[in-house]
Coordinates of C-alpha atoms in Angstrom, one line a residue:
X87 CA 32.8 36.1 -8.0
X88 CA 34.8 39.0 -9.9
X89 CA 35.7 37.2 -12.6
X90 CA 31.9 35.8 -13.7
X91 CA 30.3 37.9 -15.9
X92 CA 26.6 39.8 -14.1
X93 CA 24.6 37.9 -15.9
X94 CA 26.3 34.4 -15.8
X95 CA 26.6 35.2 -11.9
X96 CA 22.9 35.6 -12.0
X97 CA 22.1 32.7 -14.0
X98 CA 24.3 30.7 -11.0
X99 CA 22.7 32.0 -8.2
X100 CA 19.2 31.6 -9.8
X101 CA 20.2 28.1 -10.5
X102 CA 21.5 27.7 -6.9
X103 CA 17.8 28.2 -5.8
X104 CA 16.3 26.0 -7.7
X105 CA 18.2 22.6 -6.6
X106 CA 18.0 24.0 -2.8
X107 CA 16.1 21.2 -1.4
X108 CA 12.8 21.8 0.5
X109 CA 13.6 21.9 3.8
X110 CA 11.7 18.6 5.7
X111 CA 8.7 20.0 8.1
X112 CA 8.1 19.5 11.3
X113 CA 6.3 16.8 13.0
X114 CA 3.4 17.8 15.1
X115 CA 3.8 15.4 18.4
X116 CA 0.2 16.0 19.3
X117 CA -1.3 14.5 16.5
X118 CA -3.1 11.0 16.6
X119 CA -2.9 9.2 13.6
X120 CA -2.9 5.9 15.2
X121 CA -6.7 5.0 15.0
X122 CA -8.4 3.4 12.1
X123 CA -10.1 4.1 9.7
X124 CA -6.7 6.7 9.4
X125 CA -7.9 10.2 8.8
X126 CA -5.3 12.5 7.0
X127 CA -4.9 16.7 7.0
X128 CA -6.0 16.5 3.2
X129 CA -9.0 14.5 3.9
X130 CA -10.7 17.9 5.4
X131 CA -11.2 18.5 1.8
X132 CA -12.3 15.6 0.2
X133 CA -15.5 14.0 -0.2
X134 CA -16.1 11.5 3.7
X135 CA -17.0 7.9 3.5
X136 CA -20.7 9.2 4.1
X137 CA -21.0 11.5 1.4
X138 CA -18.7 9.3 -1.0
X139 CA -21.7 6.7 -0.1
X140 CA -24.4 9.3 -1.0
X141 CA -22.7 10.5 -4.2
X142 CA -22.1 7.1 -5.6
X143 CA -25.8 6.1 -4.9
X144 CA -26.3 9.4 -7.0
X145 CA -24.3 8.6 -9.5
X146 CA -26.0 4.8 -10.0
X147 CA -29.0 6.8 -10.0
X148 CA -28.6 8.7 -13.0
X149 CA -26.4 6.3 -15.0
X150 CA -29.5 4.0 -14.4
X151 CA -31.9 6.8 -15.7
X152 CA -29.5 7.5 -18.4
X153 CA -29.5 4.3 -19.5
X154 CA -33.1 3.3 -19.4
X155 CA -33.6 6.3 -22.0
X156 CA -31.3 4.6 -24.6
X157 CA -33.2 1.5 -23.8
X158 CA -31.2 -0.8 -21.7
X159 CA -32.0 -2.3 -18.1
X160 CA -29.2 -1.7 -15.7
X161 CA -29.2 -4.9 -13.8
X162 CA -29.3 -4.8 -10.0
X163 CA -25.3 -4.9 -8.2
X164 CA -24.3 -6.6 -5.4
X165 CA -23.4 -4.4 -3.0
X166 CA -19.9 -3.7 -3.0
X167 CA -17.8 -3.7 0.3
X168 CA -16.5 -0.1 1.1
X169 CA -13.0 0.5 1.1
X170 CA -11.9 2.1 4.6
X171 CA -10.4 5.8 4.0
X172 CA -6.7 5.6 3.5
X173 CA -7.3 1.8 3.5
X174 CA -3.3 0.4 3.7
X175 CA -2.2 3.6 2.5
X176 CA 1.1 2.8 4.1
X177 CA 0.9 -0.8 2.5
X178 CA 0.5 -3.9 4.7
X179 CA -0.3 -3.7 8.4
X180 CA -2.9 -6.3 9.7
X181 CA -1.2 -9.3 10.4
X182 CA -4.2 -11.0 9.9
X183 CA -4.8 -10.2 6.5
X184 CA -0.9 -11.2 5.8
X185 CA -1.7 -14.4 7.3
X186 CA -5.2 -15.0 5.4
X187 CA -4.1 -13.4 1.8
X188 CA -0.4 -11.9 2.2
X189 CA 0.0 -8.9 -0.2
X190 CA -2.7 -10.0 -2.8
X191 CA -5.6 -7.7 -2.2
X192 CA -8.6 -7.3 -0.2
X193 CA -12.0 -9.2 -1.5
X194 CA -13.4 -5.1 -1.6
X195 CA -10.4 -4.2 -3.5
X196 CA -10.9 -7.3 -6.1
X197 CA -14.5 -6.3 -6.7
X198 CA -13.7 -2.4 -7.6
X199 CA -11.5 -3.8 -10.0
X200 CA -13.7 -6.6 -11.3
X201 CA -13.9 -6.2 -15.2
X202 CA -17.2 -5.8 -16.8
X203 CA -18.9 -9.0 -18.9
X204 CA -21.8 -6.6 -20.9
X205 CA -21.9 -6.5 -24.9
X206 CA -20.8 -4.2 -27.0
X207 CA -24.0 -1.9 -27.7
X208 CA -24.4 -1.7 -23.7
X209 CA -20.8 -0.7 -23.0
X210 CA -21.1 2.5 -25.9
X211 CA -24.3 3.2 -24.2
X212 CA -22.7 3.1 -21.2
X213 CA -19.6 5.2 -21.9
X214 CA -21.8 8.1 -22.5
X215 CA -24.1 8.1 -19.4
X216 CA -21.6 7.3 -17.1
X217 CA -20.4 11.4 -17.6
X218 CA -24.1 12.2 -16.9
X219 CA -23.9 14.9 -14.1
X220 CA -25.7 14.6 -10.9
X221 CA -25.8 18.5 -10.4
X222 CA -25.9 21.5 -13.1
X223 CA -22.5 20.5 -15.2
X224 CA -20.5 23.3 -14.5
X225 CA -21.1 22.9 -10.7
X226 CA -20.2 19.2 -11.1
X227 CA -17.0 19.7 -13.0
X228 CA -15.8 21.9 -10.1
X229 CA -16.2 19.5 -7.6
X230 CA -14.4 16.6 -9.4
X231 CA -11.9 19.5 -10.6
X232 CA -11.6 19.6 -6.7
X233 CA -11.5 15.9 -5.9
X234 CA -8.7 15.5 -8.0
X235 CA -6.8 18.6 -7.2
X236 CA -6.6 16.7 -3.7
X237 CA -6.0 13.4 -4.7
X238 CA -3.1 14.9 -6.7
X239 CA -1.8 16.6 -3.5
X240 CA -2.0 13.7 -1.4
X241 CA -0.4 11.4 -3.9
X242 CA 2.4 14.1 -4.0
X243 CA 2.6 14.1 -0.2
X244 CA 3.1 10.2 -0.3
X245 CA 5.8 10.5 -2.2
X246 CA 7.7 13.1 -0.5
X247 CA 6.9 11.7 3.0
X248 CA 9.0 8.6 1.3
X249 CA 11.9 10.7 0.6
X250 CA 11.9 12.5 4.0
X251 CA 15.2 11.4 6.3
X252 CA 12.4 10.2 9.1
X253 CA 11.1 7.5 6.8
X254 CA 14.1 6.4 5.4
X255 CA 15.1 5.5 8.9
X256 CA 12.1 3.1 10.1
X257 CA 13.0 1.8 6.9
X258 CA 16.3 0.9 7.8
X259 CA 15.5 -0.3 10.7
X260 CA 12.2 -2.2 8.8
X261 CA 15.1 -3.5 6.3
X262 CA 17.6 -4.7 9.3
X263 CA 14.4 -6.6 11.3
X264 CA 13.5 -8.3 8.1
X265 CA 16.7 -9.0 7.3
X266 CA 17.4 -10.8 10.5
X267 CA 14.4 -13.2 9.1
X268 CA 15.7 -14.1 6.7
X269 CA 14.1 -11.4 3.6
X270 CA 16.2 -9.0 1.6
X271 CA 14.1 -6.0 0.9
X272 CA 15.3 -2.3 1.4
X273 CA 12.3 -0.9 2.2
X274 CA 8.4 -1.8 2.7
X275 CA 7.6 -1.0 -0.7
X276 CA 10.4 -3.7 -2.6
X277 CA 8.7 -6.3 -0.8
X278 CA 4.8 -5.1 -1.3
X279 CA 5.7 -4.8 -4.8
X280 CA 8.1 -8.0 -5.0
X281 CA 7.1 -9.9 -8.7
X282 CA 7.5 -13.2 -7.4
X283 CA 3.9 -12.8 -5.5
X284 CA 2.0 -12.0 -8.4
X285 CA 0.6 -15.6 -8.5
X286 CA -3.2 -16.3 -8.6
X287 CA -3.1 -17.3 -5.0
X288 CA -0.4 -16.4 -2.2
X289 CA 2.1 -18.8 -1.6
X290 CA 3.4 -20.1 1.4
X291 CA 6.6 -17.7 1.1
X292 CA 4.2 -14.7 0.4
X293 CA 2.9 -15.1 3.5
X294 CA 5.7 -15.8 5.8
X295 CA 7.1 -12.6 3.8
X296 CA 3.9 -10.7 4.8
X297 CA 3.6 -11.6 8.4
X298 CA 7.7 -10.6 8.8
X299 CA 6.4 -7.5 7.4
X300 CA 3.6 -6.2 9.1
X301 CA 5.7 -7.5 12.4
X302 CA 9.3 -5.6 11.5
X303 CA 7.5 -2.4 10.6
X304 CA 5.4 -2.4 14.3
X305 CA 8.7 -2.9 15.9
X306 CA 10.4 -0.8 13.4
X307 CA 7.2 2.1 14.2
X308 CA 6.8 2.6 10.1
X309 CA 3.5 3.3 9.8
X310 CA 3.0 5.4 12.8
X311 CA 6.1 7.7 12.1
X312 CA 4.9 7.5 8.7
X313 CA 2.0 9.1 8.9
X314 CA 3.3 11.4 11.1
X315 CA 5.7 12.5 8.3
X316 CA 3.1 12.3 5.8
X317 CA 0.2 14.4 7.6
X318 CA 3.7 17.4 8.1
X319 CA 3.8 17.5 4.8
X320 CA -0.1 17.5 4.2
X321 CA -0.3 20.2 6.2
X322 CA 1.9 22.5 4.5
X323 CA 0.5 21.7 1.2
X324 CA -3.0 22.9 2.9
X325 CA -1.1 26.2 4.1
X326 CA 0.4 26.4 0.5
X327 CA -2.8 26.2 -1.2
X328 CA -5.3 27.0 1.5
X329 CA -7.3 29.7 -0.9
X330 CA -8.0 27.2 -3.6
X331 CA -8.9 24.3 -1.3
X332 CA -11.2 26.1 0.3
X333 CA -13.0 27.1 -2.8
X334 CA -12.7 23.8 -4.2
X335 CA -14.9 22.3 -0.6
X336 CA -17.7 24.4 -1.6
X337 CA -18.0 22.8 -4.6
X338 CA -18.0 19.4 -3.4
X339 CA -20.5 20.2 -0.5
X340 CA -22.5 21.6 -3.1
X341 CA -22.1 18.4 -5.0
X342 CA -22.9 16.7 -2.0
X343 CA -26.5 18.4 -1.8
X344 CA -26.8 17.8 -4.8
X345 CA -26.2 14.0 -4.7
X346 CA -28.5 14.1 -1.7
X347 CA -31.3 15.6 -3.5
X348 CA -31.1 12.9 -6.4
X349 CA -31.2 10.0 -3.4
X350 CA -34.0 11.4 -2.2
X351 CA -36.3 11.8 -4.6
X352 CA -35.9 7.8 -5.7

């Protein structure tokens, strides 16, 4: 390196550091992610199906209240299916759902996304109270500061736990056992994500596609090594931010009281 100028030799090495890739962590053998619903390292600091339940009941709560002080009625909902934590989070896995409606998705899915029929005066009326806080505001902007701060980490963990050299091999061997049936798809997500099923109903094709899927990744082990991967890299994003997590938990169990409070007194 005598003939690089200090600083250009600097610049090189600082440069060299940067595009070092992150090393892949290690896989913790002892840890059960094979039961359903499928709880994840992250999920320690996120709100639980319970409390979700109790904060959304808050939430409905107040919007109603809200609403009723501009003057409109908030007609009664159907009760909406829950969604199981981490529901297909590694994409398509029941063979019975492949069989009954392939990779179009679940009837609870369909409702959250169910677009809303109300008029125009109700909808303005009902942009405004639907930011109506169930705790003091400040206390409720933490929390959902900390709900996304963790949805944001466990995205990012998806997407690096696809990357990782462990993944990329069940998917191989996901890719070779579909293959043999008679699909070209490189990986899981090609064929979750394959245009030619985005019909109003699933075709015959969808669904032999589906069931060769949810069968080639159990004999492949996808989703089990998947999570495995996944849940490595969750836990060093929890060691990596540990402080801030922590801080951001107390918030949301603070919201959680708070939501509780608001149940309560209806």
């Amino acid at each position: 390196m005598s003939g690089v100028p200090v600083v250009a030799a600097a610049f090189l090495l600082s440069l060299s550091a940067c595009t070092t890739a992150e090393p892949e962590p290690p896989l913790d053998s002892a840890l059960r992610l094979d039961a359903r619903p499928l709880v994840l390292p992250l999920d320690a600091y996120q709100l639980s199906p319970e409390d979700q339940t109790v904060v959304t009941r808050a939430r409905t709560e107040v919007f109603r209240g809200c609403m009723a002080r501009l003057g409109f009625t908030v007609p009664a909902r159907d009760a909406v299916p829950a969604v199981p934590l981490n529901h297909e989070r590694y994409l398509l896995e029941d063979e019975n759902a492949a069989q009954t409606r392939g990779y179009h998705p679940s009837a609870a899915q369909t409702a959250l996304s169910r677009p809303s029929t109300h008029p125009p005066d109700y909808l303005a009326a009902a942009r405004g109270c639907e930011g109506e806080p169930i705790a003091e505001p400040a206390a409720t902007r933490d929390a959902m500061t900390a709900i996304r701060r963790v949805d944001d980490l466990k995205s990012l963990s998806w997407e690096r736990s696809v990357r990782d050299s462990r993944v990329a091999a069940v998917f191989a061997a996901w890719s070779s056992c579909m293959a043999a049936l008679g699909h070209d798809y490189p990986n899981p997500r090609a064929a979750n994500n394959d245009v030619s099923f985005q019909t109003e109903r699933p075709t015959p094709r969808e669904i032999t596609t589906a069931v060769s899927d949810v069968r080639c990744k159990r004999q492949a082990n996808v989703v089990s090594t998947w999570a495995l991967v996944e849940a490595a890299y969750q836990k060093r994003a929890i060691a990596e931010n540990r402080a801030e997590l922590e801080e951001g938990k107390s918030a949301i169990v603070s919201l959680v009281a708070a939501a509780r409070t608001v149940v309560s007194a209806k």
